PDB file of C-alpha atoms and ligand atoms in Angstrom:
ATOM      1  CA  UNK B   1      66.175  71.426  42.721  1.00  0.00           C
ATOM      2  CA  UNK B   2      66.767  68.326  44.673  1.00  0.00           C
ATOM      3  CA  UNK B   3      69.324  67.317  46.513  1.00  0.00           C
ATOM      4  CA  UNK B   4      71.094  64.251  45.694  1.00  0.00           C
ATOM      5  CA  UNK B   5      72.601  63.593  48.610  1.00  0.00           C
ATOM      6  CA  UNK B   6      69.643  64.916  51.173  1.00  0.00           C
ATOM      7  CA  UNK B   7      66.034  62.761  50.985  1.00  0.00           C
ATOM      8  CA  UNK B   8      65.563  62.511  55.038  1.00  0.00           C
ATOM      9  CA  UNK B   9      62.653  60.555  57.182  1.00  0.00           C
ATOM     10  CA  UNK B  10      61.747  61.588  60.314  1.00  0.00           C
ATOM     11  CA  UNK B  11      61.265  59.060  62.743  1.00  0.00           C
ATOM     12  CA  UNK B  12      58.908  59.797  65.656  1.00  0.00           C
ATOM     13  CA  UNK B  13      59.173  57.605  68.762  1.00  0.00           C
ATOM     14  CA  UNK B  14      56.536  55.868  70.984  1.00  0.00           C
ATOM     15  CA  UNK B  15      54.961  59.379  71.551  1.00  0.00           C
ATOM     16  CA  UNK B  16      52.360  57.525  73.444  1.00  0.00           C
ATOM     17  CA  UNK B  17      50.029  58.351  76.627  1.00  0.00           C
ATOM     18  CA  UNK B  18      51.777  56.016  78.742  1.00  0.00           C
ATOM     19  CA  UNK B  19      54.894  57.804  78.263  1.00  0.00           C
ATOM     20  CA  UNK B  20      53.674  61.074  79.157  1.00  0.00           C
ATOM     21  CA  UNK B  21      53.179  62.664  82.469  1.00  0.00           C
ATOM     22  CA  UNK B  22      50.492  63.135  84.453  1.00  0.00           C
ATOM     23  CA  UNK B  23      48.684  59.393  83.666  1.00  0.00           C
ATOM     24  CA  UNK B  24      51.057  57.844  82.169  1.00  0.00           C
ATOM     25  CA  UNK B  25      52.236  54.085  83.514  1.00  0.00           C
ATOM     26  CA  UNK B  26      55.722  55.143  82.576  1.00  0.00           C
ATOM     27  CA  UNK B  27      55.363  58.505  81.993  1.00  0.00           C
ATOM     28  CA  UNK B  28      59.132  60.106  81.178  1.00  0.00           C
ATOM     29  CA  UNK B  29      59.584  63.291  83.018  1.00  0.00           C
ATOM     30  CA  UNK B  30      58.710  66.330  80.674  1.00  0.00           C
ATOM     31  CA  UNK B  31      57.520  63.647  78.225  1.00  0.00           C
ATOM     32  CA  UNK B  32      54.995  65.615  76.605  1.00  0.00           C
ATOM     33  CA  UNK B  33      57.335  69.248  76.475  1.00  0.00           C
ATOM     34  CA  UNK B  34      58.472  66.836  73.297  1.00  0.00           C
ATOM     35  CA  UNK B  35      55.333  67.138  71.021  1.00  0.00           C
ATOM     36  CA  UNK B  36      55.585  70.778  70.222  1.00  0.00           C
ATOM     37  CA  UNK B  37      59.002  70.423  68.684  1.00  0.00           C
ATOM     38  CA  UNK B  38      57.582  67.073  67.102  1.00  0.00           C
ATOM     39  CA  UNK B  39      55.047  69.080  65.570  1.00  0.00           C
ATOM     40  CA  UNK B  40      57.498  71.575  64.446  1.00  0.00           C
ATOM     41  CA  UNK B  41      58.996  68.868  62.761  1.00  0.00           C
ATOM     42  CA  UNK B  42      56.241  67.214  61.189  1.00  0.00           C
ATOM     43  CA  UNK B  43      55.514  70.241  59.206  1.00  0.00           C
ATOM     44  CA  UNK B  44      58.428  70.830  57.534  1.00  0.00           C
ATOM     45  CA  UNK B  45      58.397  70.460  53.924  1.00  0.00           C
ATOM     46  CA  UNK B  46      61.659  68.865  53.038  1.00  0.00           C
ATOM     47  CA  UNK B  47      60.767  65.405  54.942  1.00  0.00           C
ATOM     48  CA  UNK B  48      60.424  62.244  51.967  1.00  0.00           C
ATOM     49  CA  UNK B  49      58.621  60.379  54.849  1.00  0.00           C
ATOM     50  CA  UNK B  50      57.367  60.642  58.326  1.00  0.00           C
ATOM     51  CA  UNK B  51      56.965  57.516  60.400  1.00  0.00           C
ATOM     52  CA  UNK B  52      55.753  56.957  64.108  1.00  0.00           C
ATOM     53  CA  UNK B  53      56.142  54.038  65.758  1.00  0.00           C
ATOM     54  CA  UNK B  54      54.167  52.575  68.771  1.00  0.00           C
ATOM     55  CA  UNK B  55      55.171  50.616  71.718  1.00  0.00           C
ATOM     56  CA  UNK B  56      52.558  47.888  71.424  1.00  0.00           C
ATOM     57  CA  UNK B  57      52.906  44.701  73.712  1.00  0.00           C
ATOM     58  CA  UNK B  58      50.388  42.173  74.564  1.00  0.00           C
ATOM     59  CA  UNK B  59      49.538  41.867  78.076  1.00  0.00           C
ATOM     60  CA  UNK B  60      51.993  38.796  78.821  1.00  0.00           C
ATOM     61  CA  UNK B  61      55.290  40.792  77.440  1.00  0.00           C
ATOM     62  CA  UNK B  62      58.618  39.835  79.354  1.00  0.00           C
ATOM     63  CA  UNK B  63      59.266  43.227  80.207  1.00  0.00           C
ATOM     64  CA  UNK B  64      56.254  43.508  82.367  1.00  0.00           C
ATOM     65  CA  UNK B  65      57.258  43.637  86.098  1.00  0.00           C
ATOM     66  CA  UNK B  66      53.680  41.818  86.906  1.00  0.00           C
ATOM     67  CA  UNK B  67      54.730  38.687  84.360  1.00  0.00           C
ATOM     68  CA  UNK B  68      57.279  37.962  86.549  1.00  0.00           C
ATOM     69  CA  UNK B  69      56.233  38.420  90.669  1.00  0.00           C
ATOM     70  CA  UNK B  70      57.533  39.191  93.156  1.00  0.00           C
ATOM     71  CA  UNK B  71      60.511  41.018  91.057  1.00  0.00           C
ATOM     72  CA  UNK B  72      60.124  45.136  90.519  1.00  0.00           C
ATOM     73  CA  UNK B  73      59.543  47.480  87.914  1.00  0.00           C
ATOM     74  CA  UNK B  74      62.846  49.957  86.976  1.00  0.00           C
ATOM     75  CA  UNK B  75      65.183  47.916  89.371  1.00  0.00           C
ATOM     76  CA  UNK B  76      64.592  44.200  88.511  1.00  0.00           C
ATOM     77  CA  UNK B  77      65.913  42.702  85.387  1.00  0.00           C
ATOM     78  CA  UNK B  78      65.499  39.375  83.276  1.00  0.00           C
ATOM     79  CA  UNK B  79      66.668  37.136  81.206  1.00  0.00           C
ATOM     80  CA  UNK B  80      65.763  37.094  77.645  1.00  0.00           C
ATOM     81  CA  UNK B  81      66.487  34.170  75.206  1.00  0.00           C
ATOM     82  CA  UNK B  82      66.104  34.131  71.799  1.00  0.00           C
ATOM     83  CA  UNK B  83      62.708  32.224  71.712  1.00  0.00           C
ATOM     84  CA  UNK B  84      64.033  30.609  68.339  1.00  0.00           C
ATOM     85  CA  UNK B  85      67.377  29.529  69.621  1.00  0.00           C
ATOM     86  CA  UNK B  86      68.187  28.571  72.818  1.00  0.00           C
ATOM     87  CA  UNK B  87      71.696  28.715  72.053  1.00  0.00           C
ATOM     88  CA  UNK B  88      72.143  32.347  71.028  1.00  0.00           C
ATOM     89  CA  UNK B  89      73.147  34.706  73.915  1.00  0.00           C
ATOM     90  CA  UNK B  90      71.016  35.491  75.946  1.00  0.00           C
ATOM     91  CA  UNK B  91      70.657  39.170  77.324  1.00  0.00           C
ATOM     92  CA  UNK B  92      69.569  40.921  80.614  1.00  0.00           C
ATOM     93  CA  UNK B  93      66.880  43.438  79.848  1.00  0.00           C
ATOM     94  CA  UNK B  94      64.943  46.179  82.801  1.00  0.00           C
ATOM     95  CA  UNK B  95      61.747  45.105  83.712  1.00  0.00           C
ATOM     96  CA  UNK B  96      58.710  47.824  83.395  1.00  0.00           C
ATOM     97  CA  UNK B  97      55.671  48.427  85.019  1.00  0.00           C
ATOM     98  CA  UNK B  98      52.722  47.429  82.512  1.00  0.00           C
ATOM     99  CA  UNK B  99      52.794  50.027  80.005  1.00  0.00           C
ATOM    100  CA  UNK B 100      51.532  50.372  76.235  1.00  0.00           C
ATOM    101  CA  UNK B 101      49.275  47.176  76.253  1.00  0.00           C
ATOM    102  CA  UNK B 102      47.861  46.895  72.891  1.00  0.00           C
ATOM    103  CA  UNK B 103      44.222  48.989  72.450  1.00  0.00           C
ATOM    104  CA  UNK B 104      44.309  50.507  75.709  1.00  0.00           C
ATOM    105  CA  UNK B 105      43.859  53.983  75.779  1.00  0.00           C
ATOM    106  CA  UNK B 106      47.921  54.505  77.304  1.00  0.00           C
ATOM    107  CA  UNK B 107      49.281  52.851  74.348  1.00  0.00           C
ATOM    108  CA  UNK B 108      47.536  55.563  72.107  1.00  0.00           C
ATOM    109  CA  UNK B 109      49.605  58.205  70.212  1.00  0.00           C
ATOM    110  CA  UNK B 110      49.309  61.422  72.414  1.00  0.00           C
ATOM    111  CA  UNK B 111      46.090  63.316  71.237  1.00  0.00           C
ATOM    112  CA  UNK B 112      48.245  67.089  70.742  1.00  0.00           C
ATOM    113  CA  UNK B 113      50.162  65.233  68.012  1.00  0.00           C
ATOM    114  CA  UNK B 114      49.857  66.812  64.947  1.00  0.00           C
ATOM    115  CA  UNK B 115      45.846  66.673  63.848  1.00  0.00           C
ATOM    116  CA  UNK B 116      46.637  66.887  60.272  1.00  0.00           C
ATOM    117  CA  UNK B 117      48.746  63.821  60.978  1.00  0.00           C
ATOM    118  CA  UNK B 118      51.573  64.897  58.105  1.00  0.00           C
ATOM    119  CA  UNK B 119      52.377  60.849  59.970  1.00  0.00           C
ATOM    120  CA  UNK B 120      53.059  58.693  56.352  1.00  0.00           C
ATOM    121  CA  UNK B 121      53.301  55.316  58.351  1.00  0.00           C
ATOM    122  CA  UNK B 122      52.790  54.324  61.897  1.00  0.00           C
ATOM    123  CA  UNK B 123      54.934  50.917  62.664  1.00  0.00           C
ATOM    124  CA  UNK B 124      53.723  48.937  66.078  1.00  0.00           C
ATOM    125  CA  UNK B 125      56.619  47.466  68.072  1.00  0.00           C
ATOM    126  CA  UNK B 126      57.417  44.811  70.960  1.00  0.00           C
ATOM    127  CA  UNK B 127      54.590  43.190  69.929  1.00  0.00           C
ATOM    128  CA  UNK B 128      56.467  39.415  70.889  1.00  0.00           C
ATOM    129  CA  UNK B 129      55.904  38.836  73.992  1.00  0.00           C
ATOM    130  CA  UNK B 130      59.252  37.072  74.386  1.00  0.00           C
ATOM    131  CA  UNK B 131      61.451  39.382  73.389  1.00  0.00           C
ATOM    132  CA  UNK B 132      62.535  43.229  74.313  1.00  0.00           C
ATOM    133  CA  UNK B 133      62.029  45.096  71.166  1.00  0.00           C
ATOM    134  CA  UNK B 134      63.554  48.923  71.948  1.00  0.00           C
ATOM    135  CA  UNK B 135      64.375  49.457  68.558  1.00  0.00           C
ATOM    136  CA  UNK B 136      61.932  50.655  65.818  1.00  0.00           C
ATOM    137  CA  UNK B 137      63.686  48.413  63.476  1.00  0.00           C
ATOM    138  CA  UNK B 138      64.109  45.067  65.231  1.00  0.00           C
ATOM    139  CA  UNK B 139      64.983  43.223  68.371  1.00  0.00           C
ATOM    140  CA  UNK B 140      68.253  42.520  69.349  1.00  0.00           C
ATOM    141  CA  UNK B 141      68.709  38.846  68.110  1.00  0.00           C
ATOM    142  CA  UNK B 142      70.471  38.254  65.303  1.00  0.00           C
ATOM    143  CA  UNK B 143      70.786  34.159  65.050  1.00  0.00           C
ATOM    144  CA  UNK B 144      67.662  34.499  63.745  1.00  0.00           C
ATOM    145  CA  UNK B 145      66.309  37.911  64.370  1.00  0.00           C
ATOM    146  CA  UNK B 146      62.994  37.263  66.308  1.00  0.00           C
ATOM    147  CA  UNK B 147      60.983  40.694  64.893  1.00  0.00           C
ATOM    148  CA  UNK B 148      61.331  43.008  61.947  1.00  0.00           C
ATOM    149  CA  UNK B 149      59.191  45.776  61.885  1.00  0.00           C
ATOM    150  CA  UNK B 150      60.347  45.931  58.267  1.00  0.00           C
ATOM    151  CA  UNK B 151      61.349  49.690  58.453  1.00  0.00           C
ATOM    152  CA  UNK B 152      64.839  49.327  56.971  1.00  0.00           C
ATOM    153  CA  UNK B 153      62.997  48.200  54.242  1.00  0.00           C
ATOM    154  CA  UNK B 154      60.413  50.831  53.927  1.00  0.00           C
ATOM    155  CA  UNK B 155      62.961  54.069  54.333  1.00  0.00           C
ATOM    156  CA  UNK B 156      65.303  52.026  51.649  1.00  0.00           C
ATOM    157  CA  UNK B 157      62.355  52.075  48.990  1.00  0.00           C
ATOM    158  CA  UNK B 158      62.041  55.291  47.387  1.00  0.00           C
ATOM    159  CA  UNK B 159      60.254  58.061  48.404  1.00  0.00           C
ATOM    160  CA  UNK B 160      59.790  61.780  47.065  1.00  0.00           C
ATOM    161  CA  UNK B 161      59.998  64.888  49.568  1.00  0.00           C
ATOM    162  CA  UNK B 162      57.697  68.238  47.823  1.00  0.00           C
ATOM    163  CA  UNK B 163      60.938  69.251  45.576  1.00  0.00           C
ATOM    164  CA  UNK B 164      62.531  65.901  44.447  1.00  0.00           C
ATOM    165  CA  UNK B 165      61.996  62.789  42.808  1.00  0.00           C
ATOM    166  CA  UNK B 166      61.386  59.554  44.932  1.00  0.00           C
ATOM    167  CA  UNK B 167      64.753  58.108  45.799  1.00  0.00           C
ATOM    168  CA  UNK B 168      65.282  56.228  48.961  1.00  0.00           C
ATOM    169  CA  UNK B 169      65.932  57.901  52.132  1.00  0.00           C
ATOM    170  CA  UNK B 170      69.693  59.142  53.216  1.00  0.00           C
ATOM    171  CA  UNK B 171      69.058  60.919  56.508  1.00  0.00           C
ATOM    172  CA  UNK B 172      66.836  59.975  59.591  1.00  0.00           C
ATOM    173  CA  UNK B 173      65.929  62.214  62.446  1.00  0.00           C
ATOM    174  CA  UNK B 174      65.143  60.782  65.439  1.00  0.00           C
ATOM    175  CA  UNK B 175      62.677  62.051  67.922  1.00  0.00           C
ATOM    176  CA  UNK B 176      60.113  61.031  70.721  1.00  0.00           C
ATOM    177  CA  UNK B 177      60.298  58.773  73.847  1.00  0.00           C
ATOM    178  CA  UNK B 178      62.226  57.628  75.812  1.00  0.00           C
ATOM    179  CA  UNK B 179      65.980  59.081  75.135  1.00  0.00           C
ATOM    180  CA  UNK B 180      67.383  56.859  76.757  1.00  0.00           C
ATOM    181  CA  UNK B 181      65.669  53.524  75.932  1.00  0.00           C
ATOM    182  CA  UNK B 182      63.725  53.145  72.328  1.00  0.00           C
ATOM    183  CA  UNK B 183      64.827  56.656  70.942  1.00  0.00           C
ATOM    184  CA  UNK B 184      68.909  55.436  71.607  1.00  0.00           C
ATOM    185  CA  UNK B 185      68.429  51.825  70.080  1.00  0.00           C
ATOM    186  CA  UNK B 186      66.845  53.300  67.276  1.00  0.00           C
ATOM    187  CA  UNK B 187      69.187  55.818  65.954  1.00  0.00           C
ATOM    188  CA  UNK B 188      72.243  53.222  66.577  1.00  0.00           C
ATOM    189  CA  UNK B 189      70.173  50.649  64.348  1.00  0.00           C
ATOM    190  CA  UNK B 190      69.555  53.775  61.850  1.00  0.00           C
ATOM    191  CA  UNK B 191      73.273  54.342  61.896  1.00  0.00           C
ATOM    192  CA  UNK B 192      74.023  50.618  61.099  1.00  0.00           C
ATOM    193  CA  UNK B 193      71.383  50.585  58.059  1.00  0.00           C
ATOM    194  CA  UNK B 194      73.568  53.301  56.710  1.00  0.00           C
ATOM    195  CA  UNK B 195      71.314  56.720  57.430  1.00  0.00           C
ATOM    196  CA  UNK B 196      73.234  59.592  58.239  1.00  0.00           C
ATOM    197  CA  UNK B 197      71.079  59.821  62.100  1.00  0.00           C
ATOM    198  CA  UNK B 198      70.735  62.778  63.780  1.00  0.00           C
ATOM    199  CA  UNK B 199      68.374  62.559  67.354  1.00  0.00           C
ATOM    200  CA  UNK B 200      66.764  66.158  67.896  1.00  0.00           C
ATOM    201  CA  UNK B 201      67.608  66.463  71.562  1.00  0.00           C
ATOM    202  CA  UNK B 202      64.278  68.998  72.379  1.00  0.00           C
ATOM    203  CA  UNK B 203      62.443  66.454  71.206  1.00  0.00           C
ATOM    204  CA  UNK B 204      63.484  63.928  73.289  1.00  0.00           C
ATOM    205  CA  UNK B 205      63.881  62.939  77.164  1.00  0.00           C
ATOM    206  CA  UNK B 206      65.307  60.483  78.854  1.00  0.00           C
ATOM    207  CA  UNK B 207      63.130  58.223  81.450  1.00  0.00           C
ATOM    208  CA  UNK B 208      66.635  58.422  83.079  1.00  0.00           C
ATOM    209  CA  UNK B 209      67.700  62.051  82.926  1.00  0.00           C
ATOM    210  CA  UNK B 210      70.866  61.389  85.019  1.00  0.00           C
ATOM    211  CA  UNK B 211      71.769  58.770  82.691  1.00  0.00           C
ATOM    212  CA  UNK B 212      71.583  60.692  79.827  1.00  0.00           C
ATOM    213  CA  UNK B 213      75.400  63.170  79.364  1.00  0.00           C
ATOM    214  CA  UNK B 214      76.879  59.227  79.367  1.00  0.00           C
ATOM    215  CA  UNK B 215      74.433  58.182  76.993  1.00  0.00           C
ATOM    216  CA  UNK B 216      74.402  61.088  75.056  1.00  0.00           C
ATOM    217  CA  UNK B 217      78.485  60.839  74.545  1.00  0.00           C
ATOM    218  CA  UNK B 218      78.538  57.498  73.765  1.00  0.00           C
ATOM    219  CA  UNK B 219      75.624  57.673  71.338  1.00  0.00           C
ATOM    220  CA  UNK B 220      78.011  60.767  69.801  1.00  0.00           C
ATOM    221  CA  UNK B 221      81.156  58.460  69.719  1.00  0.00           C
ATOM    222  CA  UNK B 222      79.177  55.880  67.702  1.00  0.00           C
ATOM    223  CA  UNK B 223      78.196  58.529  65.019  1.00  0.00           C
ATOM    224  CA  UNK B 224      74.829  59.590  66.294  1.00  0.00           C
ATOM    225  CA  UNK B 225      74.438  63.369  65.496  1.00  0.00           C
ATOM    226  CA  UNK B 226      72.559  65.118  68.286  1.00  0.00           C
ATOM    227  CA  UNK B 227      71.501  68.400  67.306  1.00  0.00           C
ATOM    228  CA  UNK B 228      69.184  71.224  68.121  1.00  0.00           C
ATOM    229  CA  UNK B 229      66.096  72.448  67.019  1.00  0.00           C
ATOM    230  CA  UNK B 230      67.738  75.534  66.177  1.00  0.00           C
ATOM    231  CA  UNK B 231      70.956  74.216  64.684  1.00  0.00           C
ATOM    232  CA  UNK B 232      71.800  74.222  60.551  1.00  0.00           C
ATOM    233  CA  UNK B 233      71.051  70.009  60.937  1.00  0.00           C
ATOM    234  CA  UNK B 234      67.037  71.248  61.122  1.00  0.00           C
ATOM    235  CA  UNK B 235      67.476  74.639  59.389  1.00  0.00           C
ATOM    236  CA  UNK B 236      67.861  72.994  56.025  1.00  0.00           C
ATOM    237  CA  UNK B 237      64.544  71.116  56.433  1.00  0.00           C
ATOM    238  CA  UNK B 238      63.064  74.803  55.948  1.00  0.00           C
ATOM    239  CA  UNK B 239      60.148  75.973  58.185  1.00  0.00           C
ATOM    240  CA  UNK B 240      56.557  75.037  58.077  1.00  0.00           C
ATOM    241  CA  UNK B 241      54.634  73.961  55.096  1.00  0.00           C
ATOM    242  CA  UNK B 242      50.910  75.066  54.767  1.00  0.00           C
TER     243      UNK B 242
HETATM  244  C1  VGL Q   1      60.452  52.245  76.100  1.00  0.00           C
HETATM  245  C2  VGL Q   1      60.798  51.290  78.147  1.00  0.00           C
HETATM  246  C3  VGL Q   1      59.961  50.239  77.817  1.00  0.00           C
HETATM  247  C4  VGL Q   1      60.725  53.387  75.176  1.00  0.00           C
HETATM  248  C5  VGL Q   1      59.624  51.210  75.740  1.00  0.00           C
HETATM  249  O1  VGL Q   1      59.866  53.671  74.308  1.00  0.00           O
HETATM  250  O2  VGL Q   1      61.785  54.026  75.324  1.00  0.00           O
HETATM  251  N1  VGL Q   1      61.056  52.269  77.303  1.00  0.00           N
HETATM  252  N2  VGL Q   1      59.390  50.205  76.616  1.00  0.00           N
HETATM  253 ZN1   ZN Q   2      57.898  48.781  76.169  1.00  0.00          ZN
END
């Protein structure tokens, strides 16, 4: 007996090494506390389609701290414009230490992730060096858009949970790393595409975690649901599949 109105993806977000604590290059304190509940999550039956998505920037990325000496990781910024049109707006954007460089071992998915990897898609992100790509669905230019990791496209095309036909996805849970930063773009770009978005807030931290009541209200205001593990939002996803 499917639900018309319910076919929801989960959305799990650069759960990487170099996110986690202790080795991480920009590990997010209690990073990895997230991948039990992620698990949790993973396993439930009524998910249509479970996605992950990995930070994955070539060595030369703008947001590296080191492209740009003698400016500082987490207090610096720069400049970012569009590398297609000089005359969009440009915007400021944190520079990072080096983190997530593309087939190291800190840009691999964290190894307590799920083994039976219920994961239906993994989508690689930031992979332009000139551009900031936060979102899992694309960066922030629009005039043109500079990288689409085409997921708007693949939760639009239909899929089928265990009790309903394939239809395209109408709800999108959010979880992973970091609250704040990829995990926040993402559900307000999920919200734009039209997905009712919830973020799972035990499976999430912020790199910022003094940052985060502000964020967390203004991500509420926008129409971001953040719920809890334990609220009705998750309870109707039922409990663990075999
Ligand atoms: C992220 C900072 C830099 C994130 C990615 O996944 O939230 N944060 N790159
Ligand atoms: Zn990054």
């Amino acid at each position: 007996m499917a639900d018309d109105l319910f076919n929801p993806a989960l959305i799990v977000v650069d759960l990487q090494e170099d996110f986690c604590p202790p080795n991480g290059s920009l590990a997010v304190p209690e990073g990895r506390e997230t991948v039990a509940i992620v698990n949790r999550l993973l396993s439930m039956p009524a998910f249509a389609l479970r996605v992950a998505t990995k930070d994955w920037h070539p060595q030369d990325h703008i947001s590296f701290a080191s492209n740009h000496t003698p400016k500082q990781p987490f207090v610096d910024f720069v400049i970012v414009t569009n590398p297609l049109n000089p005359d969009e707006t440009p915007y400021k954007t944190r520079l990072w230490p080096d983190h997530c460089v593309q087939n190291t071992p800190g840009a691999a998915l964290v190894s307590d992730l799920d083994p039976d990897k219920h994961i239906d898609k993994v989508i690689e992100k930031g992979t332009n060096k000139d551009v900031e790509m936060y979102s899992a669905f694309y960066d922030p230019f629009t005039n043109p858009r500079v990288s689409d990791s085409g997921l708007a496209e693949l939760l639009k095309s239909p899929h089928a949970s265990v009790s309903g036909p394939a239809r395209p996805i109408t709800h999108v849970y959010v979880v992973g790393l970091a609250a704040d930063y990829c995990v926040r773009c993402t559900a307000l770009d999920s919200l734009k595409e039209g997905f009712v978005t919830y973020i799972v807030e035990e499976g999430t931290r912020a790199v910022d975690a003094k940052a985060w009541p502000l964020q967390r209200e203004e991500l509420t205001a926008a129409g971001v649901k953040i719920v809890s593990i334990n609220g009705p939002e998750v309870g109707r996803l039922g409990e663990k599949r075999a």
